[in-house]
Coordinates of C-alpha atoms and ligand atoms in Angstrom, one line a residue:
Chain A
X1 CA 0.0 0.0 0.0
X2 CA 2.7 2.4 1.1
X3 CA 6.3 2.1 -0.1
X4 CA 9.1 4.4 1.1
X5 CA 12.0 3.6 -1.1
X6 CA 15.6 4.8 -0.3
X7 CA 14.4 8.2 1.0
X8 CA 16.9 10.8 2.1
X9 CA 15.8 14.1 3.6
X10 CA 17.5 17.2 4.7
X11 CA 16.8 20.4 6.6
X12 CA 19.1 22.9 4.9
X13 CA 22.5 21.3 5.1
X14 CA 21.6 18.9 7.9
X15 CA 20.7 15.4 6.9
X16 CA 17.8 13.9 8.8
X17 CA 17.2 10.6 6.8
X18 CA 19.7 8.5 4.9
X19 CA 18.3 6.0 2.5
X20 CA 15.3 5.0 4.5
X21 CA 13.1 2.2 3.0
X22 CA 10.0 0.7 4.6
X23 CA 6.7 -0.7 3.5
X24 CA 3.2 -0.8 4.9
X25 CA 0.7 -3.4 3.6
X26 CA -3.0 -2.9 3.6
X27 CA -4.6 -3.9 6.9
X28 CA -1.4 -3.7 9.0
X29 CA -0.3 -1.8 12.0
X30 CA 3.3 -1.0 11.4
X31 CA 5.3 0.9 14.0
X32 CA 8.4 3.0 13.6
X33 CA 10.4 3.3 16.8
X34 CA 13.6 5.1 17.7
X35 CA 15.2 7.6 20.0
X36 CA 14.4 11.3 20.0
X37 CA 15.9 12.9 16.9
X38 CA 16.2 9.6 15.0
X39 CA 14.1 10.9 12.1
X40 CA 10.6 9.4 12.8
X41 CA 8.7 12.7 12.5
X42 CA 10.6 13.5 9.3
X43 CA 9.7 10.1 7.8
X44 CA 6.0 10.8 8.4
X45 CA 6.4 14.3 7.0
X46 CA 8.0 12.8 3.8
X47 CA 4.9 10.6 3.4
X48 CA 2.2 13.3 4.1
X49 CA 4.0 15.8 1.9
X50 CA 4.9 18.4 4.6
X51 CA 8.5 17.7 3.8
X52 CA 9.8 16.6 0.4
X53 CA 12.6 14.0 0.2
X54 CA 15.8 15.1 -1.5
X55 CA 16.3 11.6 -3.1
X56 CA 14.2 8.4 -3.1
X57 CA 10.5 7.9 -3.7
X58 CA 7.4 7.5 -1.7
X59 CA 4.5 5.7 -3.4
X60 CA 1.0 5.1 -2.2
X61 CA -1.1 2.5 -3.9
X62 CA 1.3 2.7 -6.8
X63 CA 1.1 6.5 -7.1
X64 CA 4.3 8.6 -6.8
X65 CA 3.7 11.2 -4.1
X66 CA 6.8 13.3 -5.1
X67 CA 4.9 15.9 -7.1
X68 CA 1.7 15.8 -5.0
X69 CA 1.4 18.8 -2.5
X70 CA 0.5 18.0 1.1
X71 CA -3.1 19.3 0.7
X72 CA -3.7 16.8 -2.0
X73 CA -2.1 13.8 -0.4
X74 CA -4.8 13.7 2.2
X75 CA -7.3 13.4 -0.7
X76 CA -5.6 10.2 -1.8
X77 CA -6.5 8.6 1.6
X78 CA -3.6 9.4 3.9
X79 CA -4.3 11.2 7.2
X80 CA -1.5 12.5 9.3
X81 CA -2.1 13.0 13.0
X82 CA 1.0 15.2 13.8
X83 CA 3.4 15.2 16.7
X84 CA 2.3 17.4 19.6
X85 CA -1.4 17.0 18.6
X86 CA -1.6 20.4 16.8
X87 CA -5.3 20.9 17.3
X88 CA -6.6 24.4 16.3
X89 CA -6.7 26.0 19.7
X90 CA -9.1 28.8 19.1
X91 CA -11.7 26.6 17.3
X92 CA -14.2 24.4 19.1
X93 CA -13.9 20.6 19.3
X94 CA -16.7 20.3 16.7
X95 CA -15.0 22.8 14.4
X96 CA -11.7 20.9 14.6
X97 CA -13.5 17.7 13.7
X98 CA -15.2 19.5 10.9
X99 CA -11.9 20.6 9.5
X100 CA -10.8 17.0 9.5
X101 CA -13.5 16.4 7.0
X102 CA -12.5 19.5 4.9
X103 CA -11.8 17.3 1.8
X104 CA -15.3 15.7 1.9
X105 CA -18.7 16.9 0.8
X106 CA -20.9 14.0 1.7
X107 CA -23.0 15.6 4.5
X108 CA -24.6 12.4 5.7
X109 CA -21.3 10.5 5.8
X110 CA -19.7 13.4 7.7
X111 CA -22.5 13.4 10.3
X112 CA -22.1 9.7 10.8
X113 CA -18.4 10.1 11.3
X114 CA -18.9 12.8 13.9
X115 CA -21.1 10.3 15.8
X116 CA -18.4 7.6 15.3
X117 CA -15.7 9.8 16.8
X118 CA -18.0 10.8 19.7
X119 CA -18.6 7.1 20.3
X120 CA -14.9 6.3 20.3
X121 CA -14.1 9.3 22.6
X122 CA -17.3 10.2 24.6
X123 CA -15.4 13.0 26.3
X124 CA -15.2 14.9 22.9
X125 CA -19.0 14.6 22.6
X126 CA -19.4 16.3 26.0
X127 CA -17.0 19.1 25.0
X128 CA -18.2 19.8 21.4
X129 CA -18.5 23.5 21.9
X130 CA -15.4 24.0 24.0
X131 CA -12.4 25.6 22.5
X132 CA -9.7 23.0 21.7
X133 CA -7.0 25.0 23.4
X134 CA -8.8 24.6 26.8
X135 CA -8.8 20.8 26.6
X136 CA -6.4 18.6 28.7
X137 CA -3.4 17.0 26.9
X138 CA -5.2 13.7 26.7
X139 CA -8.4 15.2 25.3
X140 CA -6.4 17.1 22.7
X141 CA -4.8 13.9 21.6
X142 CA -8.2 12.2 21.3
X143 CA -9.3 15.2 19.3
X144 CA -6.3 15.0 17.0
X145 CA -6.9 11.3 16.4
X146 CA -10.6 12.0 15.9
X147 CA -9.9 14.8 13.5
X148 CA -7.6 12.5 11.4
X149 CA -10.4 9.9 11.2
X150 CA -12.8 12.5 9.9
X151 CA -10.9 12.4 6.6
X152 CA -11.9 8.7 6.3
X153 CA -8.3 7.7 5.6
X154 CA -7.2 4.3 4.4
X155 CA -3.8 4.9 5.9
X156 CA -3.5 6.7 9.2
X157 CA -0.1 8.2 10.2
X158 CA 0.2 8.7 14.0
X159 CA 3.1 10.6 15.5
X160 CA 3.7 9.8 19.1
X161 CA 0.1 9.7 20.2
X162 CA 1.1 8.6 23.7
X163 CA 3.6 11.4 24.4
X164 CA 3.2 13.0 27.8
X165 CA -0.1 11.2 28.6
X166 CA -1.1 9.3 31.7
X167 CA -1.0 5.5 31.3
X168 CA -4.8 5.2 31.4
X169 CA -5.2 7.5 28.5
X170 CA -2.4 5.8 26.6
X171 CA -4.4 2.6 27.0
X172 CA -7.5 4.3 25.6
X173 CA -5.7 5.6 22.6
X174 CA -4.1 2.2 21.8
X175 CA -7.4 0.5 22.2
X176 CA -8.9 2.8 19.6
X177 CA -6.0 2.3 17.2
X178 CA -6.4 -1.4 17.4
X179 CA -10.2 -1.2 16.9
X180 CA -9.8 1.1 13.9
X181 CA -7.3 -1.3 12.4
X182 CA -9.7 -4.1 12.9
X183 CA -12.3 -2.1 11.1
X184 CA -10.0 -1.8 8.1
X185 CA -7.8 1.3 8.6
X186 CA -4.1 0.7 7.9
X187 CA -1.8 2.3 10.5
X188 CA 1.7 3.6 10.6
X189 CA 2.5 4.4 14.2
X190 CA 5.5 6.4 15.4
X191 CA 6.3 5.8 19.0
X192 CA 8.9 6.4 21.7
X193 CA 6.9 4.1 23.9
X194 CA 8.4 1.1 22.1
X195 CA 6.9 -1.6 24.4
X196 CA 3.3 -0.5 23.8
X197 CA 3.9 0.0 20.1
X198 CA 5.5 -3.3 19.5
X199 CA 2.9 -5.1 21.5
X200 CA 0.2 -3.9 19.3
X201 CA 1.9 -3.7 15.9
X202 CA 2.1 -6.5 13.3
X203 CA 5.5 -5.3 12.2
X204 CA 8.1 -2.7 13.2
X205 CA 11.1 -0.8 12.1
X206 CA 13.8 0.7 14.2
X207 CA 15.2 4.0 13.1
X208 CA 18.6 5.2 14.4
X209 CA 20.1 8.5 13.4
X210 CA 18.2 8.6 10.2
X211 CA 18.7 5.0 9.1
X212 CA 16.6 1.8 9.5
X213 CA 18.7 -0.6 11.5
X214 CA 16.3 -3.4 12.4
X215 CA 13.0 -4.7 11.2
X216 CA 10.7 -7.6 12.0
X217 CA 7.4 -8.6 13.5
X218 CA 6.3 -6.9 16.7
X219 CA 7.0 -10.1 18.6
X220 CA 10.5 -10.6 17.1
X221 CA 11.6 -7.0 17.9
X222 CA 10.2 -7.3 21.4
X223 CA 12.3 -10.4 21.9
X224 CA 15.5 -8.9 20.3
X225 CA 18.1 -8.3 22.9
X226 CA 19.4 -5.1 21.1
X227 CA 15.9 -3.7 21.1
X228 CA 15.4 -4.7 24.7
X229 CA 18.7 -3.0 25.7
X230 CA 18.2 0.2 23.7
X231 CA 14.4 0.8 23.8
X232 CA 12.8 -1.4 26.5
X233 CA 15.1 -0.5 29.4
X234 CA 16.0 -4.2 30.1
Chain B
X1 CA -24.0 71.4 22.9
X2 CA -26.0 68.2 22.5
X3 CA -26.4 68.9 18.8
X4 CA -22.7 69.5 18.3
X5 CA -21.9 66.2 20.0
X6 CA -24.5 64.3 18.0
X7 CA -23.2 65.8 14.8
X8 CA -19.6 64.9 15.6
X9 CA -20.6 61.4 16.6
X10 CA -22.2 61.0 13.2
X11 CA -19.1 62.2 11.5
X12 CA -17.0 59.9 13.6
X13 CA -19.2 57.0 12.8
X14 CA -19.0 57.5 9.0
X15 CA -15.2 58.0 9.1
X16 CA -14.9 55.1 11.5
X17 CA -16.6 52.9 8.9
X18 CA -13.9 53.7 6.4
X19 CA -11.1 53.1 8.9
X20 CA -12.8 49.8 9.9
X21 CA -13.0 48.6 6.2
X22 CA -9.3 49.4 5.6
X23 CA -8.3 48.0 9.0
X24 CA -9.9 44.7 8.1
X25 CA -7.4 44.3 5.2
X26 CA -4.5 44.8 7.6
X27 CA -5.8 42.5 10.2
X28 CA -6.8 39.7 7.9
X29 CA -3.4 39.5 6.3
X30 CA -1.7 39.8 9.6
X31 CA -3.9 37.0 11.0
X32 CA -2.7 34.6 8.4
X33 CA 0.9 35.7 7.7
X34 CA 1.9 37.7 10.8
X35 CA 2.9 40.3 8.4
X36 CA 1.9 44.0 8.1
X37 CA 1.1 44.9 4.6
X38 CA 2.3 48.5 4.7
X39 CA 1.2 49.0 1.1
X40 CA -2.4 48.3 2.0
X41 CA -3.2 52.0 2.4
X42 CA -1.8 52.7 -1.0
X43 CA -4.1 50.1 -2.6
X44 CA -6.9 52.2 -1.0
X45 CA -5.4 55.4 -2.6
X46 CA -5.1 53.8 -6.1
X47 CA -8.6 52.6 -5.8
X48 CA -9.8 56.1 -5.2
X49 CA -7.9 57.3 -8.3
X50 CA -9.4 54.4 -10.3
X51 CA -12.9 55.5 -9.2
X52 CA -12.2 59.1 -10.1
X53 CA -11.0 58.0 -13.5
X54 CA -14.3 56.1 -14.1
X55 CA -16.2 59.2 -12.9
X56 CA -14.4 61.3 -15.5
X57 CA -14.5 58.7 -18.3
X58 CA -18.2 58.2 -17.9
X59 CA -19.2 61.8 -17.5
X60 CA -20.8 60.9 -14.2
X61 CA -21.3 64.5 -12.9
X62 CA -23.8 65.1 -15.8
X63 CA -26.0 62.1 -14.9
X64 CA -28.9 62.0 -12.5
X65 CA -31.7 59.7 -11.1
X66 CA -31.7 56.1 -11.9
X67 CA -28.8 56.4 -14.4
X68 CA -26.6 58.0 -11.7
X69 CA -27.5 55.3 -9.2
X70 CA -26.8 52.5 -11.6
X71 CA -23.4 54.0 -12.7
X72 CA -22.4 54.6 -9.0
X73 CA -23.2 51.0 -8.3
X74 CA -21.0 49.9 -11.2
X75 CA -18.2 52.2 -10.0
X76 CA -18.4 50.6 -6.5
X77 CA -18.3 47.1 -8.0
X78 CA -15.5 47.8 -10.4
X79 CA -13.4 49.6 -7.8
X80 CA -13.8 46.8 -5.4
X81 CA -12.6 44.4 -8.1
X82 CA -9.7 46.8 -8.9
X83 CA -8.6 47.0 -5.2
X84 CA -8.8 43.2 -5.0
X85 CA -6.8 42.7 -8.1
X86 CA -4.0 45.2 -7.2
X87 CA -3.6 43.7 -3.7
X88 CA -3.6 40.1 -5.0
X89 CA -1.0 41.0 -7.7
X90 CA 1.3 42.7 -5.1
X91 CA 1.1 39.5 -3.1
X92 CA 1.9 37.2 -6.0
X93 CA 4.6 39.4 -7.4
X94 CA 6.4 40.7 -4.3
X95 CA 5.4 38.9 -1.1
X96 CA 4.9 35.3 -2.3
X97 CA 8.5 34.8 -3.4
X98 CA 9.5 35.9 0.0
X99 CA 7.2 33.6 2.0
X100 CA 10.1 31.5 3.3
X101 CA 12.5 34.4 3.8
X102 CA 13.1 35.9 7.3
X103 CA 10.1 38.1 8.4
X104 CA 11.9 41.3 7.9
X105 CA 12.3 40.8 4.1
X106 CA 8.6 41.0 3.2
X107 CA 8.1 43.8 5.7
X108 CA 10.8 46.0 4.1
X109 CA 9.4 45.0 0.7
X110 CA 6.0 46.2 1.7
X111 CA 7.4 49.6 2.6
X112 CA 9.0 49.6 -0.8
X113 CA 5.8 48.6 -2.5
X114 CA 4.1 51.5 -0.6
X115 CA 6.5 54.0 -2.2
X116 CA 6.1 52.5 -5.6
X117 CA 2.3 52.6 -5.4
X118 CA 2.5 56.3 -4.2
X119 CA 4.6 57.0 -7.3
X120 CA 2.0 55.3 -9.5
X121 CA -0.5 57.6 -7.8
X122 CA 1.7 60.6 -8.8
X123 CA 1.9 59.5 -12.4
X124 CA -1.8 58.8 -12.4
X125 CA -2.4 62.2 -10.9
X126 CA -0.9 63.7 -14.0
X127 CA -3.6 62.2 -16.2
X128 CA -4.9 64.7 -18.7
X129 CA -8.5 64.5 -17.6
X130 CA -10.7 67.2 -16.3
X131 CA -11.5 65.3 -13.1
X132 CA -7.7 65.3 -12.4
X133 CA -7.6 69.1 -12.9
X134 CA -6.0 68.6 -16.3
X135 CA -3.1 66.8 -14.8
X136 CA -0.9 69.9 -14.3
X137 CA -0.4 69.3 -10.6
X138 CA 0.0 65.6 -9.9
X139 CA 0.5 65.9 -6.2
X140 CA -2.3 68.3 -5.6
X141 CA -5.6 67.0 -4.0
X142 CA -8.3 66.3 -6.7
X143 CA -11.9 67.0 -5.9
X144 CA -14.2 64.1 -6.2
X145 CA -17.6 65.2 -7.3
X146 CA -20.3 65.1 -4.6
X147 CA -22.7 62.6 -6.2
X148 CA -24.6 61.4 -3.2
X149 CA -27.9 63.0 -2.2
X150 CA -27.4 65.5 0.7
X151 CA -31.1 65.8 1.6
X152 CA -31.5 66.2 5.3
X153 CA -33.6 63.4 6.6
X154 CA -34.4 65.2 9.8
X155 CA -36.3 67.9 7.8
X156 CA -36.5 71.2 9.6
X157 CA -34.3 70.2 12.6
X158 CA -31.0 72.0 13.1
X159 CA -29.4 68.5 13.3
X160 CA -28.4 67.1 9.9
X161 CA -28.6 63.5 9.0
X162 CA -28.0 63.4 5.2
X163 CA -29.0 60.6 2.9
X164 CA -25.3 60.1 2.1
X165 CA -24.6 59.5 5.8
X166 CA -27.2 56.7 5.9
X167 CA -25.9 55.3 2.6
X168 CA -22.4 55.1 3.8
X169 CA -23.3 53.5 7.1
X170 CA -25.7 51.0 5.6
X171 CA -23.4 50.0 2.8
X172 CA -20.4 49.6 5.1
X173 CA -22.5 47.5 7.6
X174 CA -23.7 45.3 4.7
X175 CA -20.2 44.6 3.5
X176 CA -19.1 43.8 7.1
X177 CA -22.0 41.5 7.6
X178 CA -21.1 39.8 4.3
X179 CA -17.5 39.3 5.5
X180 CA -18.8 37.9 8.8
X181 CA -20.9 35.3 7.0
X182 CA -18.0 34.5 4.7
X183 CA -15.5 34.0 7.6
X184 CA -17.8 32.1 10.0
X185 CA -20.1 30.1 7.6
X186 CA -18.3 29.2 4.4
X187 CA -15.7 26.6 3.6
X188 CA -13.2 29.4 2.6
X189 CA -13.8 31.1 6.0
X190 CA -13.1 27.8 7.8
X191 CA -9.9 27.4 5.8
X192 CA -8.9 31.0 6.6
X193 CA -9.4 30.5 10.3
X194 CA -7.5 27.2 10.4
X195 CA -4.6 28.7 8.3
X196 CA -4.4 31.7 10.6
X197 CA -4.0 29.4 13.6
X198 CA -1.6 26.7 12.2
X199 CA -0.8 26.8 8.5
X200 CA 1.2 23.5 8.6
X201 CA -1.6 21.6 10.1
X202 CA -4.1 23.3 7.9
X203 CA -2.3 21.7 4.9
X204 CA -2.8 18.3 6.5
X205 CA -6.5 18.9 6.5
X206 CA -6.4 19.4 2.7
X207 CA -6.3 23.2 2.7
X208 CA -4.4 24.8 -0.1
X209 CA -2.7 27.4 2.1
X210 CA -1.3 29.3 -0.8
X211 CA -4.8 29.7 -2.3
X212 CA -6.1 30.8 1.1
X213 CA -3.4 33.5 1.3
X214 CA -4.3 34.7 -2.2
X215 CA -8.0 34.8 -1.2
X216 CA -7.2 36.8 1.9
X217 CA -5.3 39.4 -0.2
X218 CA -8.2 39.5 -2.7
X219 CA -10.8 40.1 0.1
X220 CA -8.6 42.7 1.9
X221 CA -8.0 44.5 -1.3
X222 CA -11.7 44.4 -2.3
X223 CA -12.6 45.9 1.1
X224 CA -10.0 48.7 0.5
X225 CA -11.4 49.4 -2.9
X226 CA -14.9 49.6 -1.6
X227 CA -13.8 51.8 1.3
X228 CA -12.0 54.1 -1.2
X229 CA -15.2 54.8 -3.1
X230 CA -17.1 55.4 0.1
X231 CA -14.4 57.8 1.3
X232 CA -14.2 59.6 -2.0
X233 CA -17.9 60.0 -2.3
X234 CA -18.1 61.2 1.3
X235 CA -15.0 63.4 1.8
X236 CA -14.9 64.5 -1.9
X237 CA -11.1 64.8 -2.0
X238 CA -8.5 62.3 -3.2
X239 CA -4.7 62.7 -3.2
X240 CA -1.7 60.5 -3.7
X241 CA -0.8 60.5 0.0
X242 CA -4.4 59.7 1.3
X243 CA -3.4 56.0 1.6
X244 CA -0.4 56.8 3.8
X245 CA -2.5 58.8 6.3
X246 CA -5.6 56.8 6.3
X247 CA -3.6 53.6 6.2
X248 CA -1.7 54.6 9.3
X249 CA -5.0 55.3 11.1
X250 CA -6.6 52.1 9.9
X251 CA -3.5 50.2 10.9
X252 CA -3.7 51.8 14.3
X253 CA -7.3 50.8 14.5
X254 CA -6.4 47.2 13.8
X255 CA -3.8 47.2 16.5
X256 CA -6.1 48.9 19.0
X257 CA -8.8 46.3 18.3
X258 CA -6.3 43.4 18.5
X259 CA -4.3 42.8 15.3
X260 CA -5.4 39.6 13.6
X261 CA -8.9 39.9 15.2
X262 CA -11.7 40.7 12.7
X263 CA -14.3 42.1 15.0
X264 CA -11.5 44.0 16.7
X265 CA -10.6 45.8 13.5
X266 CA -14.2 47.0 13.2
X267 CA -14.3 48.1 16.8
X268 CA -11.0 49.8 16.5
X269 CA -12.0 51.6 13.4
X270 CA -15.2 52.9 14.8
X271 CA -13.5 53.9 18.1
X272 CA -10.8 55.8 16.2
X273 CA -13.3 57.6 14.0
X274 CA -15.4 58.7 17.0
X275 CA -12.4 59.7 19.2
X276 CA -11.0 61.7 16.3
X277 CA -14.2 63.6 15.6
X278 CA -14.7 64.4 19.3
X279 CA -11.1 65.4 19.7
X280 CA -11.3 67.7 16.7
X281 CA -14.4 69.4 18.1
X282 CA -13.4 69.8 21.7
X283 CA -9.6 69.7 21.8
X284 CA -8.7 71.1 18.4
X285 CA -7.8 69.5 15.1
X286 CA -4.1 70.4 15.5
X287 CA -4.0 68.0 18.5
X288 CA -5.6 65.1 16.5
X289 CA -2.5 62.9 16.1
X290 CA -1.4 63.5 19.7
X291 CA -4.8 62.6 21.1
X292 CA -5.3 59.6 18.9
X293 CA -1.9 58.1 19.5
X294 CA -2.0 59.0 23.2
X295 CA -5.1 56.9 23.5
X296 CA -3.6 54.2 21.4
X297 CA -0.6 54.0 23.8
X298 CA -2.9 54.0 26.8
X299 CA -5.0 51.2 25.5
X300 CA -1.9 49.1 24.6
X301 CA -0.4 49.8 28.0
X302 CA -3.4 48.2 29.7
X303 CA -4.3 45.7 27.0
X304 CA -1.1 44.9 25.1
X305 CA -2.9 42.5 22.8
X306 CA -5.5 45.2 21.9
X307 CA -9.2 45.4 22.9
X308 CA -10.3 42.0 21.5
X309 CA -6.8 40.4 21.1
X310 CA -6.4 37.2 23.0
X311 CA -4.0 37.3 25.9
X312 CA -5.0 33.9 27.2
X313 CA -2.2 31.4 27.1
X314 CA -2.9 28.3 25.1
X315 CA -2.0 24.8 26.2
X316 CA 0.5 23.2 23.9
Ligands
ADP1 N1 12.6 21.9 11.1 C1 13.8 21.4 11.3 N2 14.9 22.1 11.0 C2 16.1 21.6 11.2 N3 16.4 20.4 11.7 C3 15.3 19.6 12.0 C4 14.0 20.1 11.8 N4 13.1 19.1 12.2 C5 13.9 18.1 12.6 N5 15.2 18.4 12.5 C6 16.4 17.5 12.8 O1 16.2 16.3 12.0 C7 16.5 15.2 12.8 C8 15.3 14.2 12.9 O2 14.3 14.9 13.6 P1 12.8 14.2 13.8 O3 12.4 13.7 12.5 O4 12.0 15.2 14.4 O5 13.2 13.0 14.8 P2 12.2 12.2 15.7 O6 10.8 12.5 15.3 O7 12.6 10.8 15.6 O8 12.5 12.7 17.1 C9 17.0 15.7 14.2 O9 18.4 15.7 14.2 C10 16.4 17.1 14.2 O10 17.2 17.9 15.0
MG2 MG1 9.3 13.2 16.4

């Protein structure tokens, strides 16, 4: 479904990714783990079009994303839930969700998806008219995920959804991700919380200073002594 | 005494409408780009020259009745389009290539554009048309014919409320209401608000940020064009530096209201118009800038983000 092929990316003269290749098949949860600064966020940005690779190719369902601007990539079926939530703080919860459906015009479908998000995260339903900037961190994360779902993506990119959240809320978010995946959404999950991510993912990649150094099934990586030493604190 | 105050308030209100319309253009662009378009006032000035040119070309002073009304409406519409087009072109030609440059670059360029447009105004002021006084004195103020009815609606009263006052206020309010609906109810409005808060994330929603910026310049320029006709018909004088002075006041109005805040620009514009009229009456016109900017400073001391600007910290 998604193929990242030998991608290198730079910020000015600074190289952030060297020759990164990875693949996500339809129906999978794939996780990308790595330390702070490894290049995880940059990898997602190269997929959603916020950043353009210097070399290499990203293709989605066979289509080369290179020339496609970010605002059109979401139209192809890729929603990116960015690092740090990035909800629109001076818009209400409902307006944020509505913007998630910006690319759509099927009124009935949108209404149904509002309900679906409120069912997944009841607290958002209770706070519809509240400004997003006044929500707690966990609620903002739920809103950011909900907003991404409003685009009805086939591929969902999640960047550190558990960052800075209480364990109970992390559980909630992971439960939702697994449920979404079972309903057919493919997920590429970036996490520093490697244990949680590998436990729930079908496959994983390890990114170190801009390069993929290990890959395998979630269970394999969990059992790998190098992963355990570097990312699981064992 | 009461009559004098009422009369000044009316004058302040009508002038305030013009400030508000121009202030909206500053504030909307600032809201999205965090950039002060110093050339905005000069778009207002060129629009007034454009309207005067149409007045001359169509022999408007000789018309009356329904023909005059129809032609005036056409002038308003065309000048609005003209202002929109000039503002949009300036963005595409000058500011857009500098979008990724340090913030000082577009700012300094805007000051440059302002001078360029003023020079265009000087050249235009030399037009060999009767309405431009034959073009002999490009820098001199040109009189814009008084085309709006001046019938006093209050009949025999010593107070005057002219038809043209009502027209100016009603037309300005209608345009502002239209803008309000556009920003709060339409898809473009949603895109504008999202882009103003977080352009990067707006792109992830599928919003073409570049197109939104273009639309913002179009709308701001259109408001300036509309305001220019209103001003010219009301004040009956246009000159090549009118954009500099009125632009400075309108910009001040936008800051007082809370730069980037749309209702704030309207509030600031009206406030500035009213204070200016009262100060002229009771303190003296020579004190106008001192009084106005003194009040501006006081407001900003107590509310640094402006009257409606948000000071609330947001969670990140
Ligand atoms: N906007 C930027 N400008 C310059 N360097 C950046 C920028 N964003 C990220 N980087 C650098 O690129 C590298 C990868 O960053 P990032 O993709 O954010 O890593 P991660 O998400 O894994 O923490 C880091 O060295 C970081 O400092
Ligand atoms: Mg990151």
